Amino acid sequence: MADSKIALITGANRGIGKEILISLSNDGFTVIGTSRSQQGIDDVNNVLKSTNGSGCGVIFDVTDKNAVSTLNEKITSEYGKVSVLVNNAGITMDNLLIRMSDKEWDEVIDTNLTSIYRITKEFVKDMMKERYGRVINIGSVVGVSGNAGQTNYSSTKSALLGFTKSLAKEVASRNITVNTISPGFIDTDMTKKLKDSQKDMLVKSIPLGRMGLASELANVVGFLASDKASYITGENINVNGGLYM
Ligand code: NDP
């Protein structure tokens, strides 16, 4: 384990990110949780208060190229070097390919993929100097299975698998592990957009017979961030109730 237990989670104010915040805070990490809004930051700070945890919320848009080094400087000066990076923030803008606009393509690629290139590059440099680190990417079942109406989104999540394996090979000698967790359908704002009829059909195709809880994802992040996962790298862990095996 690193001397400093400092975790950074992108998109920590709600959904899966919020449960990861609770889990890592309960495990004794100082956690920096990002959101794009002041309300989101207040929510992160309230969660940290409720867990008696240390850390704080920071406003950060993952698509803002220039904000990444500022974020690192702020965390380093106030808390120390980040040892666990959780790339969680993500969006969907679904459409069939023939109807997809450039905006829908570009925004999803930029938010879900290019941001991870930039953020990971910034923080992994410090991990290399510290000779310790954990990078945990949140992918998706549709990155392995594909899904009609999600060519943009599933492309980003498939790409994460290649990114994860390649980076894992680059940094393994510095005691840094890089893994992806690919959730199935988890009950958050992202899936609230689905119609009830769509949800019913989906649930029927899940062997465990229900949507997942964000906390069930967070448990796996907690494991990968811990010393118990010290020999796992370049992996994709499916957490999908058996939807895709
Ligand atoms: P939510 O829609 O509930 O939350 C999304 C989070 O991402 C919010 O905290 C949001 O912040 C943040 N975010 C979005 N865009 C940006 C941005 N440009 N900059 C910074 N933060 C941003 O999503 P989930 O919790 O459901 O999803 C979390 C991750 O899990 C995503 O990567 C998603 O693709 C993945 N996933 C989710 C599944 C599900 O069924 N829910 C299934 C498979 C994968 P803000 O509140 O400030 O907008």
PDB file of C-alpha atoms and ligand atoms in Angstrom:
ATOM      1  CA  MET A   1       0.000   0.000   0.000  1.00  0.00           C
ATOM      2  CA  ALA A   2       1.176   3.532  -0.758  1.00  0.00           C
ATOM      3  CA  ASP A   3       2.187   5.805   2.129  1.00  0.00           C
ATOM      4  CA  SER A   4      -0.554   8.184   1.088  1.00  0.00           C
ATOM      5  CA  LYS A   5      -4.033   6.786   0.659  1.00  0.00           C
ATOM      6  CA  ILE A   6      -5.430   9.466  -1.607  1.00  0.00           C
ATOM      7  CA  ALA A   7      -8.107   8.632  -4.150  1.00  0.00           C
ATOM      8  CA  LEU A   8      -9.512  10.778  -6.944  1.00  0.00           C
ATOM      9  CA  ILE A   9     -12.944   9.916  -8.358  1.00  0.00           C
ATOM     10  CA  THR A  10     -14.383  11.751 -11.364  1.00  0.00           C
ATOM     11  CA  GLY A  11     -18.161  12.254 -11.219  1.00  0.00           C
ATOM     12  CA  ALA A  12     -18.446  11.431  -7.519  1.00  0.00           C
ATOM     13  CA  ASN A  13     -21.599  13.367  -6.664  1.00  0.00           C
ATOM     14  CA  ARG A  14     -24.223  10.866  -7.789  1.00  0.00           C
ATOM     15  CA  GLY A  15     -24.843   7.376  -9.141  1.00  0.00           C
ATOM     16  CA  ILE A  16     -21.983   4.898  -9.172  1.00  0.00           C
ATOM     17  CA  GLY A  17     -19.382   7.586  -8.358  1.00  0.00           C
ATOM     18  CA  LYS A  18     -21.181   8.527  -5.141  1.00  0.00           C
ATOM     19  CA  GLU A  19     -21.174   4.911  -3.911  1.00  0.00           C
ATOM     20  CA  ILE A  20     -17.463   4.628  -4.788  1.00  0.00           C
ATOM     21  CA  LEU A  21     -16.916   7.788  -2.723  1.00  0.00           C
ATOM     22  CA  ILE A  22     -18.685   6.224   0.266  1.00  0.00           C
ATOM     23  CA  SER A  23     -16.823   2.934  -0.107  1.00  0.00           C
ATOM     24  CA  LEU A  24     -13.304   4.393  -0.414  1.00  0.00           C
ATOM     25  CA  SER A  25     -13.958   6.890   2.366  1.00  0.00           C
ATOM     26  CA  ASN A  26     -15.115   4.056   4.651  1.00  0.00           C
ATOM     27  CA  ASP A  27     -11.917   2.184   3.720  1.00  0.00           C
ATOM     28  CA  GLY A  28      -9.846   5.074   5.088  1.00  0.00           C
ATOM     29  CA  PHE A  29      -8.922   6.869   1.879  1.00  0.00           C
ATOM     30  CA  THR A  30      -8.764  10.624   1.679  1.00  0.00           C
ATOM     31  CA  VAL A  31     -11.092  11.111  -1.269  1.00  0.00           C
ATOM     32  CA  ILE A  32     -11.278  13.938  -3.780  1.00  0.00           C
ATOM     33  CA  GLY A  33     -14.598  13.714  -5.611  1.00  0.00           C
ATOM     34  CA  THR A  34     -15.309  15.827  -8.666  1.00  0.00           C
ATOM     35  CA  SER A  35     -18.523  17.226 -10.118  1.00  0.00           C
ATOM     36  CA  ARG A  36     -19.371  19.956 -12.593  1.00  0.00           C
ATOM     37  CA  SER A  37     -21.651  21.937 -10.297  1.00  0.00           C
ATOM     38  CA  GLN A  38     -21.523  23.627  -6.902  1.00  0.00           C
ATOM     39  CA  GLN A  39     -24.536  21.533  -5.860  1.00  0.00           C
ATOM     40  CA  GLY A  40     -22.537  18.413  -6.776  1.00  0.00           C
ATOM     41  CA  ILE A  41     -19.578  19.575  -4.702  1.00  0.00           C
ATOM     42  CA  ASP A  42     -21.870  20.229  -1.732  1.00  0.00           C
ATOM     43  CA  ASP A  43     -23.238  16.693  -2.148  1.00  0.00           C
ATOM     44  CA  VAL A  44     -19.697  15.225  -2.159  1.00  0.00           C
ATOM     45  CA  ASN A  45     -18.783  17.205   0.960  1.00  0.00           C
ATOM     46  CA  ASN A  46     -21.965  16.056   2.726  1.00  0.00           C
ATOM     47  CA  VAL A  47     -21.156  12.424   1.944  1.00  0.00           C
ATOM     48  CA  LEU A  48     -17.639  12.880   3.333  1.00  0.00           C
ATOM     49  CA  LYS A  49     -19.094  14.459   6.471  1.00  0.00           C
ATOM     50  CA  SER A  50     -21.469  11.512   6.925  1.00  0.00           C
ATOM     51  CA  THR A  51     -18.594   9.004   6.649  1.00  0.00           C
ATOM     52  CA  ASN A  52     -16.338  11.092   8.925  1.00  0.00           C
ATOM     53  CA  GLY A  53     -13.937  10.999   6.015  1.00  0.00           C
ATOM     54  CA  SER A  54     -11.248  13.363   4.819  1.00  0.00           C
ATOM     55  CA  GLY A  55     -11.008  14.934   1.382  1.00  0.00           C
ATOM     56  CA  CYS A  56     -13.328  17.275  -0.488  1.00  0.00           C
ATOM     57  CA  GLY A  57     -15.361  17.960  -3.572  1.00  0.00           C
ATOM     58  CA  VAL A  58     -13.767  19.874  -6.437  1.00  0.00           C
ATOM     59  CA  ILE A  59     -15.454  21.408  -9.473  1.00  0.00           C
ATOM     60  CA  PHE A  60     -13.966  19.799 -12.559  1.00  0.00           C
ATOM     61  CA  ASP A  61     -15.210  19.197 -16.078  1.00  0.00           C
ATOM     62  CA  VAL A  62     -13.378  16.195 -17.512  1.00  0.00           C
ATOM     63  CA  THR A  63     -13.568  17.712 -21.010  1.00  0.00           C
ATOM     64  CA  ASP A  64     -11.657  20.823 -19.942  1.00  0.00           C
ATOM     65  CA  LYS A  65      -8.114  20.239 -21.242  1.00  0.00           C
ATOM     66  CA  ASN A  66      -6.568  22.966 -19.155  1.00  0.00           C
ATOM     67  CA  ALA A  67      -8.140  22.017 -15.830  1.00  0.00           C
ATOM     68  CA  VAL A  68      -6.317  18.712 -15.299  1.00  0.00           C
ATOM     69  CA  SER A  69      -2.930  20.034 -14.181  1.00  0.00           C
ATOM     70  CA  THR A  70      -4.634  22.640 -11.957  1.00  0.00           C
ATOM     71  CA  LEU A  71      -6.633  19.860 -10.307  1.00  0.00           C
ATOM     72  CA  ASN A  72      -3.448  17.872  -9.668  1.00  0.00           C
ATOM     73  CA  GLU A  73      -1.659  20.916  -8.207  1.00  0.00           C
ATOM     74  CA  LYS A  74      -4.595  21.609  -5.886  1.00  0.00           C
ATOM     75  CA  ILE A  75      -4.791  18.025  -4.608  1.00  0.00           C
ATOM     76  CA  THR A  76      -1.007  17.728  -4.230  1.00  0.00           C
ATOM     77  CA  SER A  77      -0.680  20.969  -2.267  1.00  0.00           C
ATOM     78  CA  GLU A  78      -3.644  20.262   0.028  1.00  0.00           C
ATOM     79  CA  TYR A  79      -3.407  16.491   0.534  1.00  0.00           C
ATOM     80  CA  GLY A  80      -0.477  14.879  -1.320  1.00  0.00           C
ATOM     81  CA  LYS A  81      -0.092  12.637  -4.352  1.00  0.00           C
ATOM     82  CA  VAL A  82      -3.041  10.669  -5.707  1.00  0.00           C
ATOM     83  CA  SER A  83      -2.424   6.917  -5.382  1.00  0.00           C
ATOM     84  CA  VAL A  84      -5.805   5.688  -6.673  1.00  0.00           C
ATOM     85  CA  LEU A  85      -7.498   7.172  -9.737  1.00  0.00           C
ATOM     86  CA  VAL A  86     -11.064   6.153 -10.537  1.00  0.00           C
ATOM     87  CA  ASN A  87     -12.129   7.279 -14.026  1.00  0.00           C
ATOM     88  CA  ASN A  88     -15.883   7.125 -13.496  1.00  0.00           C
ATOM     89  CA  ALA A  89     -17.500  10.181 -15.139  1.00  0.00           C
ATOM     90  CA  GLY A  90     -19.396   9.301 -18.284  1.00  0.00           C
ATOM     91  CA  ILE A  91     -22.387  10.198 -20.422  1.00  0.00           C
ATOM     92  CA  THR A  92     -24.687   8.641 -23.009  1.00  0.00           C
ATOM     93  CA  MET A  93     -26.166  10.392 -26.060  1.00  0.00           C
ATOM     94  CA  ASP A  94     -27.916   7.522 -27.791  1.00  0.00           C
ATOM     95  CA  ASN A  95     -28.970   7.399 -31.409  1.00  0.00           C
ATOM     96  CA  LEU A  96     -28.891   5.004 -34.314  1.00  0.00           C
ATOM     97  CA  LEU A  97     -25.723   5.555 -36.330  1.00  0.00           C
ATOM     98  CA  ILE A  98     -27.548   6.816 -39.404  1.00  0.00           C
ATOM     99  CA  ARG A  99     -29.214   9.522 -37.292  1.00  0.00           C
ATOM    100  CA  MET A 100     -26.258  10.334 -35.072  1.00  0.00           C
ATOM    101  CA  SER A 101     -25.038  13.924 -35.140  1.00  0.00           C
ATOM    102  CA  ASP A 102     -21.367  14.905 -34.999  1.00  0.00           C
ATOM    103  CA  LYS A 103     -22.161  16.573 -31.657  1.00  0.00           C
ATOM    104  CA  GLU A 104     -23.488  13.294 -30.198  1.00  0.00           C
ATOM    105  CA  TRP A 105     -20.424  11.440 -31.430  1.00  0.00           C
ATOM    106  CA  ASP A 106     -17.843  14.055 -30.375  1.00  0.00           C
ATOM    107  CA  GLU A 107     -19.256  14.789 -26.909  1.00  0.00           C
ATOM    108  CA  VAL A 108     -19.414  11.146 -25.927  1.00  0.00           C
ATOM    109  CA  ILE A 109     -15.916  10.395 -27.248  1.00  0.00           C
ATOM    110  CA  ASP A 110     -14.515  13.473 -25.532  1.00  0.00           C
ATOM    111  CA  THR A 111     -16.225  12.862 -22.174  1.00  0.00           C
ATOM    112  CA  ASN A 112     -15.826   9.087 -21.923  1.00  0.00           C
ATOM    113  CA  LEU A 113     -12.504   8.473 -23.676  1.00  0.00           C
ATOM    114  CA  THR A 114     -10.299  11.471 -24.481  1.00  0.00           C
ATOM    115  CA  SER A 115     -10.718  12.749 -20.924  1.00  0.00           C
ATOM    116  CA  ILE A 116      -9.382   9.458 -19.582  1.00  0.00           C
ATOM    117  CA  TYR A 117      -6.295   9.772 -21.781  1.00  0.00           C
ATOM    118  CA  ARG A 118      -5.642  13.265 -20.370  1.00  0.00           C
ATOM    119  CA  ILE A 119      -6.456  12.635 -16.709  1.00  0.00           C
ATOM    120  CA  THR A 120      -4.635   9.325 -16.494  1.00  0.00           C
ATOM    121  CA  LYS A 121      -1.554  10.770 -18.214  1.00  0.00           C
ATOM    122  CA  GLU A 122      -1.414  13.553 -15.631  1.00  0.00           C
ATOM    123  CA  PHE A 123      -1.804  11.364 -12.543  1.00  0.00           C
ATOM    124  CA  VAL A 124       0.095   8.262 -13.666  1.00  0.00           C
ATOM    125  CA  LYS A 125       3.279  10.337 -14.006  1.00  0.00           C
ATOM    126  CA  ASP A 126       3.224  10.966 -10.259  1.00  0.00           C
ATOM    127  CA  MET A 127       2.345   7.339  -9.541  1.00  0.00           C
ATOM    128  CA  MET A 128       5.429   6.310 -11.530  1.00  0.00           C
ATOM    129  CA  LYS A 129       7.616   8.552  -9.374  1.00  0.00           C
ATOM    130  CA  GLU A 130       5.999   7.141  -6.227  1.00  0.00           C
ATOM    131  CA  ARG A 131       6.338   3.585  -7.584  1.00  0.00           C
ATOM    132  CA  TYR A 132       2.783   2.801  -6.578  1.00  0.00           C
ATOM    133  CA  GLY A 133      -0.628   3.357  -8.099  1.00  0.00           C
ATOM    134  CA  ARG A 134      -4.048   2.036  -8.981  1.00  0.00           C
ATOM    135  CA  VAL A 135      -5.965   3.156 -12.070  1.00  0.00           C
ATOM    136  CA  ILE A 136      -9.557   1.918 -12.160  1.00  0.00           C
ATOM    137  CA  ASN A 137     -11.640   2.671 -15.252  1.00  0.00           C
ATOM    138  CA  ILE A 138     -15.405   2.313 -15.355  1.00  0.00           C
ATOM    139  CA  GLY A 139     -16.352   0.685 -18.659  1.00  0.00           C
ATOM    140  CA  SER A 140     -19.657  -0.922 -19.585  1.00  0.00           C
ATOM    141  CA  VAL A 141     -21.170  -4.232 -20.585  1.00  0.00           C
ATOM    142  CA  VAL A 142     -21.931  -2.668 -23.980  1.00  0.00           C
ATOM    143  CA  GLY A 143     -18.192  -2.212 -24.525  1.00  0.00           C
ATOM    144  CA  VAL A 144     -17.964  -6.002 -24.751  1.00  0.00           C
ATOM    145  CA  SER A 145     -21.422  -6.907 -26.095  1.00  0.00           C
ATOM    146  CA  GLY A 146     -22.304  -3.884 -28.284  1.00  0.00           C
ATOM    147  CA  ASN A 147     -25.760  -2.289 -28.222  1.00  0.00           C
ATOM    148  CA  ALA A 148     -27.970  -0.857 -30.948  1.00  0.00           C
ATOM    149  CA  GLY A 149     -28.267   2.902 -30.592  1.00  0.00           C
ATOM    150  CA  GLN A 150     -24.948   3.230 -28.775  1.00  0.00           C
ATOM    151  CA  THR A 151     -22.173   3.152 -31.409  1.00  0.00           C
ATOM    152  CA  ASN A 152     -20.638   6.261 -29.826  1.00  0.00           C
ATOM    153  CA  TYR A 153     -20.905   5.100 -26.205  1.00  0.00           C
ATOM    154  CA  SER A 154     -19.916   1.469 -26.786  1.00  0.00           C
ATOM    155  CA  SER A 155     -16.913   2.586 -28.876  1.00  0.00           C
ATOM    156  CA  THR A 156     -15.601   4.529 -25.887  1.00  0.00           C
ATOM    157  CA  LYS A 157     -16.134   1.618 -23.513  1.00  0.00           C
ATOM    158  CA  SER A 158     -14.493  -0.932 -25.863  1.00  0.00           C
ATOM    159  CA  ALA A 159     -11.575   1.451 -26.339  1.00  0.00           C
ATOM    160  CA  LEU A 160     -11.082   1.531 -22.573  1.00  0.00           C
ATOM    161  CA  LEU A 161     -10.265  -2.178 -22.633  1.00  0.00           C
ATOM    162  CA  GLY A 162      -7.383  -1.618 -25.080  1.00  0.00           C
ATOM    163  CA  PHE A 163      -6.275   1.453 -23.145  1.00  0.00           C
ATOM    164  CA  THR A 164      -6.297  -0.544 -19.908  1.00  0.00           C
ATOM    165  CA  LYS A 165      -4.236  -3.444 -21.241  1.00  0.00           C
ATOM    166  CA  SER A 166      -1.699  -1.238 -23.026  1.00  0.00           C
ATOM    167  CA  LEU A 167      -1.163   1.076 -20.060  1.00  0.00           C
ATOM    168  CA  ALA A 168      -1.028  -1.893 -17.680  1.00  0.00           C
ATOM    169  CA  LYS A 169       1.944  -3.190 -19.687  1.00  0.00           C
ATOM    170  CA  GLU A 170       3.628   0.230 -19.714  1.00  0.00           C
ATOM    171  CA  VAL A 171       3.510   0.843 -15.963  1.00  0.00           C
ATOM    172  CA  ALA A 172       3.559  -2.599 -14.330  1.00  0.00           C
ATOM    173  CA  SER A 173       7.270  -2.338 -13.561  1.00  0.00           C
ATOM    174  CA  ARG A 174       6.454   0.683 -11.347  1.00  0.00           C
ATOM    175  CA  ASN A 175       3.984  -1.296  -9.254  1.00  0.00           C
ATOM    176  CA  ILE A 176       0.972   0.386 -10.831  1.00  0.00           C
ATOM    177  CA  THR A 177      -2.076  -1.693 -11.737  1.00  0.00           C
ATOM    178  CA  VAL A 178      -4.626  -0.651 -14.351  1.00  0.00           C
ATOM    179  CA  ASN A 179      -8.013  -2.346 -14.594  1.00  0.00           C
ATOM    180  CA  THR A 180     -11.499  -1.815 -15.959  1.00  0.00           C
ATOM    181  CA  ILE A 181     -14.793  -2.688 -14.310  1.00  0.00           C
ATOM    182  CA  SER A 182     -17.637  -3.139 -16.808  1.00  0.00           C
ATOM    183  CA  PRO A 183     -21.038  -2.670 -15.166  1.00  0.00           C
ATOM    184  CA  GLY A 184     -24.266  -4.074 -16.561  1.00  0.00           C
ATOM    185  CA  PHE A 185     -27.485  -2.135 -15.948  1.00  0.00           C
ATOM    186  CA  ILE A 186     -27.188  -0.241 -12.696  1.00  0.00           C
ATOM    187  CA  ASP A 187     -29.962   1.774 -11.104  1.00  0.00           C
ATOM    188  CA  THR A 188     -28.764   5.400 -11.490  1.00  0.00           C
ATOM    189  CA  ASP A 189     -29.846   8.611 -13.270  1.00  0.00           C
ATOM    190  CA  MET A 190     -28.249   7.185 -16.442  1.00  0.00           C
ATOM    191  CA  THR A 191     -30.689   4.266 -16.578  1.00  0.00           C
ATOM    192  CA  LYS A 192     -33.670   6.289 -15.263  1.00  0.00           C
ATOM    193  CA  LYS A 193     -33.868   7.605 -18.845  1.00  0.00           C
ATOM    194  CA  LEU A 194     -35.043   4.132 -19.978  1.00  0.00           C
ATOM    195  CA  LYS A 195     -38.779   3.497 -20.376  1.00  0.00           C
ATOM    196  CA  ASP A 196     -40.394   1.005 -17.963  1.00  0.00           C
ATOM    197  CA  SER A 197     -41.086  -1.355 -20.872  1.00  0.00           C
ATOM    198  CA  GLN A 198     -37.380  -1.269 -21.840  1.00  0.00           C
ATOM    199  CA  LYS A 199     -36.369  -1.926 -18.228  1.00  0.00           C
ATOM    200  CA  ASP A 200     -38.773  -4.873 -17.924  1.00  0.00           C
ATOM    201  CA  MET A 201     -37.330  -6.430 -21.075  1.00  0.00           C
ATOM    202  CA  LEU A 202     -33.782  -5.875 -19.863  1.00  0.00           C
ATOM    203  CA  VAL A 203     -34.407  -7.375 -16.448  1.00  0.00           C
ATOM    204  CA  LYS A 204     -35.805 -10.508 -18.138  1.00  0.00           C
ATOM    205  CA  SER A 205     -32.463 -10.954 -19.919  1.00  0.00           C
ATOM    206  CA  ILE A 206     -30.408 -10.675 -16.695  1.00  0.00           C
ATOM    207  CA  PRO A 207     -29.842 -14.121 -15.111  1.00  0.00           C
ATOM    208  CA  LEU A 208     -29.824 -12.612 -11.600  1.00  0.00           C
ATOM    209  CA  GLY A 209     -33.221 -11.098 -12.455  1.00  0.00           C
ATOM    210  CA  ARG A 210     -32.671  -7.487 -11.413  1.00  0.00           C
ATOM    211  CA  MET A 211     -30.697  -4.327 -12.122  1.00  0.00           C
ATOM    212  CA  GLY A 212     -27.509  -3.857 -10.139  1.00  0.00           C
ATOM    213  CA  LEU A 213     -26.989  -1.440  -7.273  1.00  0.00           C
ATOM    214  CA  ALA A 214     -24.308   1.239  -7.506  1.00  0.00           C
ATOM    215  CA  SER A 215     -22.947  -0.098  -4.197  1.00  0.00           C
ATOM    216  CA  GLU A 216     -22.320  -3.482  -5.867  1.00  0.00           C
ATOM    217  CA  LEU A 217     -19.981  -1.709  -8.292  1.00  0.00           C
ATOM    218  CA  ALA A 218     -18.342   0.265  -5.524  1.00  0.00           C
ATOM    219  CA  ASN A 219     -17.494  -2.973  -3.678  1.00  0.00           C
ATOM    220  CA  VAL A 220     -15.381  -4.071  -6.641  1.00  0.00           C
ATOM    221  CA  VAL A 221     -13.647  -0.698  -6.860  1.00  0.00           C
ATOM    222  CA  GLY A 222     -12.844  -0.999  -3.143  1.00  0.00           C
ATOM    223  CA  PHE A 223     -11.326  -4.425  -3.773  1.00  0.00           C
ATOM    224  CA  LEU A 224      -9.196  -3.247  -6.729  1.00  0.00           C
ATOM    225  CA  ALA A 225      -7.983  -0.269  -4.700  1.00  0.00           C
ATOM    226  CA  SER A 226      -6.937  -2.517  -1.826  1.00  0.00           C
ATOM    227  CA  ASP A 227      -3.821  -4.620  -1.282  1.00  0.00           C
ATOM    228  CA  LYS A 228      -5.967  -7.712  -1.840  1.00  0.00           C
ATOM    229  CA  ALA A 229      -5.898  -6.950  -5.583  1.00  0.00           C
ATOM    230  CA  SER A 230      -2.134  -6.423  -5.825  1.00  0.00           C
ATOM    231  CA  TYR A 231      -1.625  -9.102  -8.508  1.00  0.00           C
ATOM    232  CA  ILE A 232      -4.478  -8.112 -10.839  1.00  0.00           C
ATOM    233  CA  THR A 233      -3.663  -5.855 -13.779  1.00  0.00           C
ATOM    234  CA  GLY A 234      -4.846  -5.328 -17.369  1.00  0.00           C
ATOM    235  CA  GLU A 235      -8.137  -7.008 -16.474  1.00  0.00           C
ATOM    236  CA  ASN A 236     -11.755  -6.318 -17.231  1.00  0.00           C
ATOM    237  CA  ILE A 237     -14.112  -7.339 -14.433  1.00  0.00           C
ATOM    238  CA  ASN A 238     -17.730  -7.770 -15.528  1.00  0.00           C
ATOM    239  CA  VAL A 239     -20.276  -6.810 -12.872  1.00  0.00           C
ATOM    240  CA  ASN A 240     -23.506  -7.397 -14.716  1.00  0.00           C
ATOM    241  CA  GLY A 241     -25.642 -10.046 -12.982  1.00  0.00           C
ATOM    242  CA  GLY A 242     -24.762 -12.502 -15.753  1.00  0.00           C
ATOM    243  CA  LEU A 243     -26.166 -10.329 -18.558  1.00  0.00           C
ATOM    244  CA  TYR A 244     -23.006 -10.960 -20.571  1.00  0.00           C
ATOM    245  CA  MET A 245     -20.698 -13.832 -19.671  1.00  0.00           C
TER     246      MET A 245
HETATM  247  P1  NDP B   1     -24.845   9.203 -13.736  1.00  0.00           P
HETATM  248  O1  NDP B   1     -25.480   9.802 -14.948  1.00  0.00           O
HETATM  249  O2  NDP B   1     -25.697   8.834 -12.585  1.00  0.00           O
HETATM  250  O3  NDP B   1     -23.665  10.149 -13.223  1.00  0.00           O
HETATM  251  C1  NDP B   1     -22.698  10.608 -14.127  1.00  0.00           C
HETATM  252  C2  NDP B   1     -21.577  11.271 -13.379  1.00  0.00           C
HETATM  253  O4  NDP B   1     -20.592  11.685 -14.341  1.00  0.00           O
HETATM  254  C3  NDP B   1     -22.035  12.516 -12.640  1.00  0.00           C
HETATM  255  O5  NDP B   1     -21.341  12.633 -11.441  1.00  0.00           O
HETATM  256  C4  NDP B   1     -21.647  13.631 -13.599  1.00  0.00           C
HETATM  257  O6  NDP B   1     -21.364  14.847 -12.958  1.00  0.00           O
HETATM  258  C5  NDP B   1     -20.359  13.071 -14.176  1.00  0.00           C
HETATM  259  N1  NDP B   1     -20.022  13.707 -15.459  1.00  0.00           N
HETATM  260  C6  NDP B   1     -20.653  13.591 -16.642  1.00  0.00           C
HETATM  261  N2  NDP B   1     -20.040  14.358 -17.571  1.00  0.00           N
HETATM  262  C7  NDP B   1     -19.016  14.971 -16.944  1.00  0.00           C
HETATM  263  C8  NDP B   1     -18.027  15.893 -17.354  1.00  0.00           C
HETATM  264  N3  NDP B   1     -17.950  16.380 -18.611  1.00  0.00           N
HETATM  265  N4  NDP B   1     -17.110  16.307 -16.440  1.00  0.00           N
HETATM  266  C9  NDP B   1     -17.162  15.855 -15.182  1.00  0.00           C
HETATM  267  N5  NDP B   1     -18.079  14.995 -14.712  1.00  0.00           N
HETATM  268  C10 NDP B   1     -18.996  14.560 -15.598  1.00  0.00           C
HETATM  269  O7  NDP B   1     -24.045   7.951 -14.294  1.00  0.00           O
HETATM  270  P2  NDP B   1     -23.691   6.540 -13.614  1.00  0.00           P
HETATM  271  O8  NDP B   1     -23.335   6.716 -12.193  1.00  0.00           O
HETATM  272  O9  NDP B   1     -24.752   5.588 -13.993  1.00  0.00           O
HETATM  273  O10 NDP B   1     -22.393   6.171 -14.472  1.00  0.00           O
HETATM  274  C11 NDP B   1     -21.069   6.241 -13.957  1.00  0.00           C
HETATM  275  C12 NDP B   1     -20.158   5.483 -14.911  1.00  0.00           C
HETATM  276  O11 NDP B   1     -20.625   4.139 -15.027  1.00  0.00           O
HETATM  277  C13 NDP B   1     -20.150   6.052 -16.341  1.00  0.00           C
HETATM  278  O12 NDP B   1     -18.851   5.963 -16.871  1.00  0.00           O
HETATM  279  C14 NDP B   1     -21.077   5.121 -17.092  1.00  0.00           C
HETATM  280  O13 NDP B   1     -20.781   5.079 -18.469  1.00  0.00           O
HETATM  281  C15 NDP B   1     -20.791   3.807 -16.393  1.00  0.00           C
HETATM  282  N6  NDP B   1     -21.858   2.818 -16.536  1.00  0.00           N
HETATM  283  C16 NDP B   1     -23.107   3.007 -15.994  1.00  0.00           C
HETATM  284  C17 NDP B   1     -24.078   2.052 -16.158  1.00  0.00           C
HETATM  285  C18 NDP B   1     -25.444   2.169 -15.584  1.00  0.00           C
HETATM  286  O14 NDP B   1     -26.266   1.270 -15.844  1.00  0.00           O
HETATM  287  N7  NDP B   1     -25.759   3.169 -14.797  1.00  0.00           N
HETATM  288  C19 NDP B   1     -23.823   0.834 -16.943  1.00  0.00           C
HETATM  289  C20 NDP B   1     -22.501   0.728 -17.461  1.00  0.00           C
HETATM  290  C21 NDP B   1     -21.566   1.706 -17.257  1.00  0.00           C
HETATM  291  P3  NDP B   1     -22.477  16.029 -12.856  1.00  0.00           P
HETATM  292  O15 NDP B   1     -23.487  15.603 -11.819  1.00  0.00           O
HETATM  293  O16 NDP B   1     -21.687  17.203 -12.458  1.00  0.00           O
HETATM  294  O17 NDP B   1     -23.127  16.120 -14.211  1.00  0.00           O
END
